[in-house]
Coordinates of C-alpha atoms and ligand atoms in Angstrom, one line a residue:
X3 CA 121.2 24.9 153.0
X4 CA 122.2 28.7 153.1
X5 CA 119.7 30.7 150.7
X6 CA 120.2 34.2 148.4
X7 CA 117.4 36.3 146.7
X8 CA 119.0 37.8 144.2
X9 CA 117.2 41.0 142.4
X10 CA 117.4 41.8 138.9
X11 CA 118.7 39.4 136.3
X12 CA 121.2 41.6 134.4
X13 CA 124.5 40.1 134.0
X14 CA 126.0 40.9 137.8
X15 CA 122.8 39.7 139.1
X16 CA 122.5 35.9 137.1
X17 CA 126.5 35.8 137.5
X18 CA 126.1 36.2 141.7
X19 CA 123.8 33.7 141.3
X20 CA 125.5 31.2 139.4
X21 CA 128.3 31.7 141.5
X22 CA 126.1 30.9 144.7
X23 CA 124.4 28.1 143.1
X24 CA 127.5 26.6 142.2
X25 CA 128.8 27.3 145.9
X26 CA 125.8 24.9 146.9
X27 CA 123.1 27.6 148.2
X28 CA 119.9 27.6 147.0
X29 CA 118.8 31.1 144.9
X30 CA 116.2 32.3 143.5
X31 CA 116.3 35.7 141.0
X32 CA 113.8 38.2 140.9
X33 CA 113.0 40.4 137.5
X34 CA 111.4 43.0 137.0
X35 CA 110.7 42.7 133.1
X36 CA 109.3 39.5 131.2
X37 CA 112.8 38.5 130.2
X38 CA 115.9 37.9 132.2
X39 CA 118.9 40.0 131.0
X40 CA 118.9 43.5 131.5
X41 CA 121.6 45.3 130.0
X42 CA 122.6 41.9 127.6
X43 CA 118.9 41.3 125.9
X44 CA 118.4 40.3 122.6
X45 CA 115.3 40.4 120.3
X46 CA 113.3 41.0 117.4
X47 CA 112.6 44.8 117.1
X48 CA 111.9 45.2 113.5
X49 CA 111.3 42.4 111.2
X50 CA 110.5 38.4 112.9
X51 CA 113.6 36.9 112.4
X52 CA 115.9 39.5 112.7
X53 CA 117.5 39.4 116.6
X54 CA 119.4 42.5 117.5
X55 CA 121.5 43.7 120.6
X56 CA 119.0 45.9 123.0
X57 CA 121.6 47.1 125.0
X58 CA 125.3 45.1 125.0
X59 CA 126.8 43.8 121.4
X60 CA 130.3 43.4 121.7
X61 CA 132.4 41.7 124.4
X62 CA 135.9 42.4 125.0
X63 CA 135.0 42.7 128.8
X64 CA 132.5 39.5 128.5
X65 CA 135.5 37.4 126.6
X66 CA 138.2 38.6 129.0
X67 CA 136.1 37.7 132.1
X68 CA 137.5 35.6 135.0
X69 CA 133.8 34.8 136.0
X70 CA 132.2 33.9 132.9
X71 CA 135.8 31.5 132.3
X72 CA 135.5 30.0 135.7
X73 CA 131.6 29.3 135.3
X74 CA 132.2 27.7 131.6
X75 CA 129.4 29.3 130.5
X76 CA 131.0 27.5 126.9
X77 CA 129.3 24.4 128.3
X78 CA 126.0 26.3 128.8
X79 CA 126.0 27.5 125.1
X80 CA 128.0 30.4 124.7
X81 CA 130.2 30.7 121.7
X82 CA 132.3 34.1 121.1
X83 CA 132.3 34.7 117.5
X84 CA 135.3 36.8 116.3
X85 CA 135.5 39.5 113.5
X86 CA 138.5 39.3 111.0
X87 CA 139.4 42.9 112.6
X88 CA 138.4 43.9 116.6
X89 CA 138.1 47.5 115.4
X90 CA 138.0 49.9 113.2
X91 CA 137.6 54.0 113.2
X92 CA 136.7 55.0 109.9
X93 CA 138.1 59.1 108.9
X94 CA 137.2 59.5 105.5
X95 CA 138.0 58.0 102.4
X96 CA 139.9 54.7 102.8
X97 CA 141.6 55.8 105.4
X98 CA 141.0 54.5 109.2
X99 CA 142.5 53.8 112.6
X100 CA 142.5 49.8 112.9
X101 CA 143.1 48.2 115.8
X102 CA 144.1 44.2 115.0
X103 CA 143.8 41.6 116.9
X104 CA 148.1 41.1 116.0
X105 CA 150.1 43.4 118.0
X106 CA 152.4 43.8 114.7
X107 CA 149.5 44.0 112.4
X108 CA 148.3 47.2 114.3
X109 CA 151.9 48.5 114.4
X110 CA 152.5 47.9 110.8
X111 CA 148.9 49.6 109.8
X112 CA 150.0 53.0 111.9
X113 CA 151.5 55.5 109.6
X114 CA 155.0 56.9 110.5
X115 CA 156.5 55.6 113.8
X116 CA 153.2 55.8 115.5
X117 CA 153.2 52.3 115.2
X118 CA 156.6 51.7 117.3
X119 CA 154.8 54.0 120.0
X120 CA 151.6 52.2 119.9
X121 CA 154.3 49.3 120.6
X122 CA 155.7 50.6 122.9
X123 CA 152.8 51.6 124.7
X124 CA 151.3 48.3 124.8
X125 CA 153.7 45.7 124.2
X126 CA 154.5 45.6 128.3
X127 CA 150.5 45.6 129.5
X128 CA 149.8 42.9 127.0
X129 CA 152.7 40.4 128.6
X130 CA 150.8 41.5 131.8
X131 CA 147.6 41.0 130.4
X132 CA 146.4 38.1 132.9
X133 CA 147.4 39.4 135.9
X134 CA 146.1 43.3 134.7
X135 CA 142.6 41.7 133.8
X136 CA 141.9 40.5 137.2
X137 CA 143.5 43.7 139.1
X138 CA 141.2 46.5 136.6
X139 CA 138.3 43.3 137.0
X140 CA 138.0 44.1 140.8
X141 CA 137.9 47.1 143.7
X142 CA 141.0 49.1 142.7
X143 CA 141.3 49.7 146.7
X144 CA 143.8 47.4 148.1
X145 CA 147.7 46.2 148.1
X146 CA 147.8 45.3 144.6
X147 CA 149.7 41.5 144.2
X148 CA 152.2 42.4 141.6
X149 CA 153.3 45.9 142.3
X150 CA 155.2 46.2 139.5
X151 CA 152.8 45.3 136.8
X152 CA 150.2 47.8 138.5
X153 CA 152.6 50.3 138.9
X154 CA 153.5 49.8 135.2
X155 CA 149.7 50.0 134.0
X156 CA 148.8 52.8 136.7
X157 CA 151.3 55.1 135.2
X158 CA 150.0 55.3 132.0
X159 CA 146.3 54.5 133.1
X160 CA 146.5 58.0 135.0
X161 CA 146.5 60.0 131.8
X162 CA 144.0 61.7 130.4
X163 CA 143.4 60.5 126.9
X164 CA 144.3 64.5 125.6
X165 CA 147.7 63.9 127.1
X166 CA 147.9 60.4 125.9
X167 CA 147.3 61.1 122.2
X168 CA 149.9 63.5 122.1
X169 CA 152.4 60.3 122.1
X170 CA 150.9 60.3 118.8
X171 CA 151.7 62.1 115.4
X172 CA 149.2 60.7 113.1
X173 CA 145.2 61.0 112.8
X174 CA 145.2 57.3 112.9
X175 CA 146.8 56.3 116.0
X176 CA 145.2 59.5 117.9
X177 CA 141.8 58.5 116.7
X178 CA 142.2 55.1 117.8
X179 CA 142.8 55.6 121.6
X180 CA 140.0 58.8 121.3
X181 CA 137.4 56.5 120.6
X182 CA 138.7 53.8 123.0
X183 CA 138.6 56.6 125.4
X184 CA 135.0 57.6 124.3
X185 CA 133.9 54.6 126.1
X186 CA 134.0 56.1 129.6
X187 CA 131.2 58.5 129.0
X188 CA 133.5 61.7 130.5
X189 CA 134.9 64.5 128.7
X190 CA 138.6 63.5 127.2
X191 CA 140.6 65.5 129.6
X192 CA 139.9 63.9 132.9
X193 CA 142.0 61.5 134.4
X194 CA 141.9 58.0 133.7
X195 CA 140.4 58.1 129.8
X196 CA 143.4 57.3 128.5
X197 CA 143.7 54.2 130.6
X198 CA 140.1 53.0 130.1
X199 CA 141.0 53.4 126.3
X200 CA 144.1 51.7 126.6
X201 CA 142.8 48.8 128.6
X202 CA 140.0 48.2 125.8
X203 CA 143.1 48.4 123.4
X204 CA 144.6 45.8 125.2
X205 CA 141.2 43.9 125.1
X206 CA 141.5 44.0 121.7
X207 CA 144.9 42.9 121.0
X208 CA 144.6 40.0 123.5
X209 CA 141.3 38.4 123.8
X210 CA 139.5 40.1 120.1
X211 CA 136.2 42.4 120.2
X212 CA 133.9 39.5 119.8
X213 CA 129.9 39.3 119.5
X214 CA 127.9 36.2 120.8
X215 CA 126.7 33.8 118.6
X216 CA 122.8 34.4 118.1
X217 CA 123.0 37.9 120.2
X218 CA 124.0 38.8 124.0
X219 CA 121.3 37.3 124.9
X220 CA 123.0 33.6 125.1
X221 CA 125.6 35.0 127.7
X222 CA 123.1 36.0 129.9
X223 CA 120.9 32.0 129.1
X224 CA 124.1 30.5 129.5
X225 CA 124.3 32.2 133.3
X226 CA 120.2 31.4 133.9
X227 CA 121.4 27.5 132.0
X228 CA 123.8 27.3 135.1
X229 CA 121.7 28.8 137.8
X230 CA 119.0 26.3 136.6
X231 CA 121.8 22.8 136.8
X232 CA 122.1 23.6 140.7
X233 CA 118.0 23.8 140.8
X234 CA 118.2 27.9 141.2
X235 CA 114.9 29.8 140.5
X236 CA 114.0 32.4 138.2
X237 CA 111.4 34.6 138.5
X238 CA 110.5 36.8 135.6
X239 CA 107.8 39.5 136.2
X240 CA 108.5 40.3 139.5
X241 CA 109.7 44.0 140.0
X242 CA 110.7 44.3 143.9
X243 CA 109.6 48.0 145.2
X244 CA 110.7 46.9 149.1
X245 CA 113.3 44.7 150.6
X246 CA 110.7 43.9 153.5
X247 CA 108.3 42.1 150.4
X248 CA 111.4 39.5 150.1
X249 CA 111.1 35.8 151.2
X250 CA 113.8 35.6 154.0
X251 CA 117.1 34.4 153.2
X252 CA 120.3 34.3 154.4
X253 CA 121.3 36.9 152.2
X254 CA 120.2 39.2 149.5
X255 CA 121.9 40.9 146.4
X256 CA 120.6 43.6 144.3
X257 CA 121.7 44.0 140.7
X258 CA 120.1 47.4 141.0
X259 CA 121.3 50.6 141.1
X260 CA 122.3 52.7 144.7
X261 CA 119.1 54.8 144.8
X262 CA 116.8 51.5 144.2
X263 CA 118.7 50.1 147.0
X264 CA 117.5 53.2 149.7
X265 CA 114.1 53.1 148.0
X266 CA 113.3 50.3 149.0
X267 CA 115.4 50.4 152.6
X268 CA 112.4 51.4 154.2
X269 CA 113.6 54.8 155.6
X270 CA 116.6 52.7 157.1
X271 CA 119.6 54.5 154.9
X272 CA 117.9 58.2 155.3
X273 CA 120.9 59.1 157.8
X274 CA 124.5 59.0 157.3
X275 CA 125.1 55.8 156.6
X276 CA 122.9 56.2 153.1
X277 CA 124.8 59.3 152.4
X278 CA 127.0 57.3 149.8
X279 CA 124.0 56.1 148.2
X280 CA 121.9 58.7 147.7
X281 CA 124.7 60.9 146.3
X282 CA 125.7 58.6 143.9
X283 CA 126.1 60.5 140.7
X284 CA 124.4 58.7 137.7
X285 CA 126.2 59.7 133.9
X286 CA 125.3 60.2 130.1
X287 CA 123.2 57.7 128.4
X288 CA 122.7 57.3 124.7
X289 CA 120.2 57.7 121.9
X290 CA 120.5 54.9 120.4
X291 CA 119.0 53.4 116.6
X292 CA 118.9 49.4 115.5
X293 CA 118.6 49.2 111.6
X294 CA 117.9 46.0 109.1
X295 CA 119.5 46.2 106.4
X296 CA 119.4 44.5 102.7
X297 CA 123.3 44.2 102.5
X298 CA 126.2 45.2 104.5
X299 CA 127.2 48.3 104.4
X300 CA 129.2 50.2 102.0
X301 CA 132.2 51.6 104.5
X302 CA 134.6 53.5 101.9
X303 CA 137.2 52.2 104.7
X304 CA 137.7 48.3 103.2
X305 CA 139.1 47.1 106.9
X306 CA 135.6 48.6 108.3
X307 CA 133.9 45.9 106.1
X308 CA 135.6 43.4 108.1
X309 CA 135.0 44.4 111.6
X310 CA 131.8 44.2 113.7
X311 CA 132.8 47.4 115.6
X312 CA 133.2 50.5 114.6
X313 CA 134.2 54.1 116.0
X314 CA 132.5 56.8 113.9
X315 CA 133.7 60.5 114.8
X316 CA 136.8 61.6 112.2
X317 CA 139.8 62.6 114.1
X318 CA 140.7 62.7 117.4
X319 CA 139.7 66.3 117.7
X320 CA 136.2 66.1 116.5
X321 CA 135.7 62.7 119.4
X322 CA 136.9 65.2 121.7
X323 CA 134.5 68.1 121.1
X324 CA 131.6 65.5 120.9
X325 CA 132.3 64.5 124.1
X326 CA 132.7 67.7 125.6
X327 CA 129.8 69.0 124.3
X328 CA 127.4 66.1 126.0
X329 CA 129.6 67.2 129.3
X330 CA 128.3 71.1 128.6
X331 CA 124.1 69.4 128.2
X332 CA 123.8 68.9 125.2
X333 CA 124.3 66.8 121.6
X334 CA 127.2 68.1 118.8
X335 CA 125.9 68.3 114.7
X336 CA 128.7 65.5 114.0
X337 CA 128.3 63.4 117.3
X338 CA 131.0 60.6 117.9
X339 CA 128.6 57.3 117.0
X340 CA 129.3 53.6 118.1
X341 CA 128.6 51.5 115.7
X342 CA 128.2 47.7 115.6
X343 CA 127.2 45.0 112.7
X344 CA 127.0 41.6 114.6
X345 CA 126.1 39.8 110.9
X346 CA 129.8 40.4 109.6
X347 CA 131.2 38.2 112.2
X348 CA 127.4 36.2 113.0
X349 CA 125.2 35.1 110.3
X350 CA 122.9 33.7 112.5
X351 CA 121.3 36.3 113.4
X352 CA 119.3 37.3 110.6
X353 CA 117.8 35.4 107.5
X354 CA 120.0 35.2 104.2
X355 CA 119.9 38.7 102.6
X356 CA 119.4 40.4 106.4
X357 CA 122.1 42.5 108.0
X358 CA 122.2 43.9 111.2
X359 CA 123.3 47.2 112.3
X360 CA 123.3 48.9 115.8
X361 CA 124.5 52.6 116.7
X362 CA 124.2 54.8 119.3
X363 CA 125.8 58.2 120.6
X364 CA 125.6 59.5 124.2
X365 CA 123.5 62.1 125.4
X366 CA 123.3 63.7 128.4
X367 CA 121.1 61.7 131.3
X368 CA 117.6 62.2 131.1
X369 CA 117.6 64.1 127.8
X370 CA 114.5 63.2 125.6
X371 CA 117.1 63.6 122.4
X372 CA 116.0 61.8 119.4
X373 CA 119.1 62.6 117.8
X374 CA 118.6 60.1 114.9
X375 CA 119.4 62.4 111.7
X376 CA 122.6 63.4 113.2
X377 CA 123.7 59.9 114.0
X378 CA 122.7 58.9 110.2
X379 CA 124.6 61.9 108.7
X380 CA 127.8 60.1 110.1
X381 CA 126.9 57.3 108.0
X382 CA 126.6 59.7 105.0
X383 CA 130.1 60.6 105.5
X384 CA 132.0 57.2 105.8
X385 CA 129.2 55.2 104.2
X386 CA 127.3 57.3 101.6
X387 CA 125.0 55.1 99.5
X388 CA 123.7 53.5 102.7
X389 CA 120.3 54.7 102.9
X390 CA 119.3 52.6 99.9
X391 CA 119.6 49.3 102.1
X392 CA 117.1 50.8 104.9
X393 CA 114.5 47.9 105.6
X394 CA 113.8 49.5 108.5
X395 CA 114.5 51.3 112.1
X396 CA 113.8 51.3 115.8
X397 CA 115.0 54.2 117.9
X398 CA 115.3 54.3 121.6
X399 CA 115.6 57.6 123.5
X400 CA 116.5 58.5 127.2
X401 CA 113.6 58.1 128.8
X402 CA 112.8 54.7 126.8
X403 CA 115.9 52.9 128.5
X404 CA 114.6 54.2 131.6
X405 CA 111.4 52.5 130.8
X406 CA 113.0 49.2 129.4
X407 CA 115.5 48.8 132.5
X408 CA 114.0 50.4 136.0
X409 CA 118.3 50.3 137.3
X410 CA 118.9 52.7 134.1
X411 CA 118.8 55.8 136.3
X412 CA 117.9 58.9 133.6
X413 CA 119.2 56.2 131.1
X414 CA 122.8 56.0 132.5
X415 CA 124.0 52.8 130.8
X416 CA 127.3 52.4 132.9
X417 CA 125.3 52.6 136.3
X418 CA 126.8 55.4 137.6
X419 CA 129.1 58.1 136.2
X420 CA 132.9 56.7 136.2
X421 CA 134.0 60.6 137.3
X422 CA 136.5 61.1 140.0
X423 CA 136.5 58.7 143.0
X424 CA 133.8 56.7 141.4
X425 CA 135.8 54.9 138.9
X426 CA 138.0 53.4 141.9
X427 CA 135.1 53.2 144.6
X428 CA 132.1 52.6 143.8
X429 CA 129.3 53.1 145.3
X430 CA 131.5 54.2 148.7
X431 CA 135.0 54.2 149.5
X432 CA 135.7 50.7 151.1
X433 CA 137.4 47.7 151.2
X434 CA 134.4 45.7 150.3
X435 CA 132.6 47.8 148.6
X436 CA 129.7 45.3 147.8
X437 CA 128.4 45.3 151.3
X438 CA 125.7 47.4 152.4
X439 CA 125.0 49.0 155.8
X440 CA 121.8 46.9 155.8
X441 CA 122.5 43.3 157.9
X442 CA 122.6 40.7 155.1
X443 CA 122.6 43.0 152.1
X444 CA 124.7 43.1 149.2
X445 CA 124.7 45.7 145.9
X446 CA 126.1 43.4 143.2
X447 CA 125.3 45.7 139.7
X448 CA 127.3 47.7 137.4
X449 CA 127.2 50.7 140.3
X450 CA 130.2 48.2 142.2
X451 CA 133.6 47.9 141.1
X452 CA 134.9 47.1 138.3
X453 CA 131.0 48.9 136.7
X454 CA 129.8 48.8 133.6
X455 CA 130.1 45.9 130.7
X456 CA 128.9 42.7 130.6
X457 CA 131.4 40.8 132.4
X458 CA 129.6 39.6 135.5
X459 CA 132.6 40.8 137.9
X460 CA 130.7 42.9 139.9
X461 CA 128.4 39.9 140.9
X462 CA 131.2 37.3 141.1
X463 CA 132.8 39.5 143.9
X464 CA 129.6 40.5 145.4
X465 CA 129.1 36.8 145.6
X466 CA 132.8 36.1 147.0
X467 CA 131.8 38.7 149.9
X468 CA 128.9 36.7 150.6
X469 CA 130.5 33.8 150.4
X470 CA 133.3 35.2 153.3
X471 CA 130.2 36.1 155.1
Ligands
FAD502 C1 122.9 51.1 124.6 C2 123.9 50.3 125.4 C3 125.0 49.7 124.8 C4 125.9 49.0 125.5 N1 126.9 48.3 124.9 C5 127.7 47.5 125.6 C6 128.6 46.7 124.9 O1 128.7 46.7 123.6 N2 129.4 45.8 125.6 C7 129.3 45.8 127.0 O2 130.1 45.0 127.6 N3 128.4 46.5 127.7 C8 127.6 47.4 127.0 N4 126.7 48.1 127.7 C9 126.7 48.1 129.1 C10 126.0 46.8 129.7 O3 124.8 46.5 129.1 C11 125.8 47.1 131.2 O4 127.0 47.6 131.8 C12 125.4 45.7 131.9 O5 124.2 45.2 131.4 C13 125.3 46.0 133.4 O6 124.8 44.8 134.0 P1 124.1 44.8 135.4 O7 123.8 43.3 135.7 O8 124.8 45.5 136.4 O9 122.7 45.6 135.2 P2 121.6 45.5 134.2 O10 122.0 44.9 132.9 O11 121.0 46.9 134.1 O12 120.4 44.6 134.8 C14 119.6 45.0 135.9 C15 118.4 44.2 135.9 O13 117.6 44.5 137.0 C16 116.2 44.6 136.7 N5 115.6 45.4 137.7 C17 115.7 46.7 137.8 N6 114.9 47.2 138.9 C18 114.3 46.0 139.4 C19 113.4 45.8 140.5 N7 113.0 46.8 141.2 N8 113.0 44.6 140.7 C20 113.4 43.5 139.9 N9 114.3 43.7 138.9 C21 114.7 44.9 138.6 C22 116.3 45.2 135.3 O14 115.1 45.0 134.6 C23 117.5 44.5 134.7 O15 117.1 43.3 134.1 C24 125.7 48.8 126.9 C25 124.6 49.4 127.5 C26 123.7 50.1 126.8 C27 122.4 50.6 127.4

């Protein structure tokens, strides 16, 4: 029987795995904390009872991913929950940007004939949608299988989100795609924001914005539930400083990021061939707070009271300069806030009269920022009255991801800054990127295409490499 160690039990890591597993080899995951799950954790951090999101809430990648559909991790317990509305960014008053989960819902709710553009601009991807999900789900390097659909999707992924926008006439529609954009932690006017926002748009519009039932954490119990069927191993506990303290195996995959990989190489990637990993550029990470709260809360915005995501940060403009200012070092007076409330859509989570609610902006990586007041000054604006709910709060700086997840370089959540080259190779320019220059050693984490989100990809193709051998 062929064997894998597999290091780190985030979602890449558990989805290689389960893959393997399933594929008949026998596995056994090492993890460095006391709980499998990395980046898609769940737990009590403020009141017993009350289970909130560490890391991950929502899941347009997770519900949109060919690995977590081909492992049927439905059968292992995961349940998508949807809100009434995928999205909604708030700007003052009852006004808001709301992305739908109906393509002519959205269009309808745009002001002007933003809507027909917001058509237009999506109505083509979204009758691509299957065939786009697995080519943006993989390495980007290669002969793409439908040209045309790429080629259709590449021409407006290309844009930067400032260019974009201007498509746009109204605050609405502009604000939308801005704080789609947001989500690739890089200043609004590189290439490529656009398309990341408009591929989460898509998300939206074809698979929902959902949260799992009971917290992320089931996604990544459903993985260890299959890993566990085919008699895999889990070891929780275990942080792995040096490849040479593995058992042997046939072949070994780290959910880790590329400088854990030469630190523990044993001097072996010090020359050239480590030259891609030891320059890979990490990016922003967040400051991030988890609230309970004694009722939901009081969005002046009526859709944002039906959503469990949120995009606070006003118009387009303001996102913009938010985002430009963590790009210049530091954190902006009226930062651009992501904000989930996993008990609109999931009840479970939290006894009757309990709500949830999760936020965090980004901040540059490494910075100490307990940015908290200016985070909760946004909820003034679109939510005033909210502070009377306050049961309590748990914040988590910089340097406290770094503590919580050893593969959270300086707190970079996406593992590894999606600038320039390294949004379409990660961690080196290749045609199987997953593949180390070490015999029998694979990278299989958020640092490998397609990066960050809980989706698993990165380990289901790390896994497919092994598997070609
Ligand atoms: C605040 C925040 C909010 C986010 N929100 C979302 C969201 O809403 N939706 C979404 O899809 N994504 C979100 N993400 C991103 C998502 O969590 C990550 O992209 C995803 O978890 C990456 O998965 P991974 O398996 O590559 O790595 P990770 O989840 O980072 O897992 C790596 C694992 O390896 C372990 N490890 C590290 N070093 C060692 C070692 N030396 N030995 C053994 N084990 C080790 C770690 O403890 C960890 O368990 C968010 C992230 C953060 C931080």
């Amino acid at each position: 029987m062929r064997s894998a160690v597999i290091v780190g039990a985030g979602p890449n890591g558990l989805t290689a795995a389960a893959r393997l597993a399933r594929e008949g080899w026998k596995v056994s995951v090492y993890e460095a904390r006391s709980t499998i799950g990395g980046g898609s954790r769940t737990a009590e951090l403020i009141e017993t009872g009350v289970r909130h999101d560490v890391c991950a809430a929502v899941h347009p990648a997770g519900a949109s991913s060919v690995a977590f559909r081909s492992l049927r991790l439905e059968e292992h317990g995961l349940r998508w929950v949807q809100p009434e509305v995928p999205l909604v960014h708030p700007l003052g008053g009852e006004r808001a940007g709301v992305l739908y989960r109906s393509l002519d819902d959205t269009v309808a709710a745009l002001p002007g004939r933003d809507g027909a553009r917001w058509r237009r601009l999506m109505q083509p991807l979204l009758e691509d949608f299957d065939y786009l999900t697995g080519f943006t789900q993989g390495p980007l390097i290669g002969v793409p299988r439908n040209p045309v659909a790429a080629a259709q999707f590449g021409l407006r992924a290309v844009w930067p989100a400032t260019v974009l926008r201007r498509m746009f006439r109204h605050d609405e529609a502009q604000a939308l795609l801005g704080g789609l954009a947001a989500h690739s932690c890089l200043p609004m006017n590189r290439p490529f924001t656009g398309g990341l926002g408009l591929m989460l748009g898509l998300m939206g519009h074809a698979v929902g914005w959902p949260v799992a039932e009971g917290g992320s954490q089931s996604i990544v119990d459903a993985l260890a539930s299959v890993i566990r069927s085919h008699d895999g191993e889990l070891h929780t506990d275990h942080e792995v400083m040096d490849l040479r303290d593995l058992p042997s195996a046939d072949a070994v995959l780290l959910d880790l990021a590329p400088r854990q990989l030469v630190a523990m190489s044993g001097g072996r990637l010090d020359g050239w061939r480590g030259r891609p990993y030891r320059r890979f550029r990490h990016g922003w990470s967040a400051c991030k707070v988890d609230y309970v709260l004694s009722g939901p809360m009081p969005w002046t915005a009526p859709e944002a009271r039906r959503t469990a995501t949120l995009h606070l940060g006003g118009p387009f403009s303001e996102v913009e300069e938010s985002e430009a200012i963590v790009q210049r070092g530091g954190v902006g007076a009226r930062p651009f806030v992501l904000v989930a409330q996993p008990t609109v859509a999931d009840p479970t989570r939290a006894p009757a009269g309990r709500h949830t609610l999760w936020a965090y902006c980004h901040v540059p990586n490494g910075s100490p920022l307990n940015v908290t007041d200016r985070i909760e000054a946004q909820f003034d604006r679109f939510a005033p009255g909210w502070r009377d709910l306050v049961v309590g709060r748990a914040v988590r700086t910089a340097p406290e991801f770094v503590e919580y997840n050893p593969s959270a370089i300086g707190g970079d959540f996406a593992g590894g800054s999606m600038a320039g080259l390294q949004l379409l190779a990660r961690p080196r320019i290749a045609l199987d990127p997953y593949r180390t220059p070490l015999p029998n050693v694979w990278l299989c984490s958020a640092s490998t295409p397609p990066g960050a989100a809980v989706h698993g990809m990165c380990g289901w193709h790390a896994a497919a490499s092994v598997l070609r051998g």
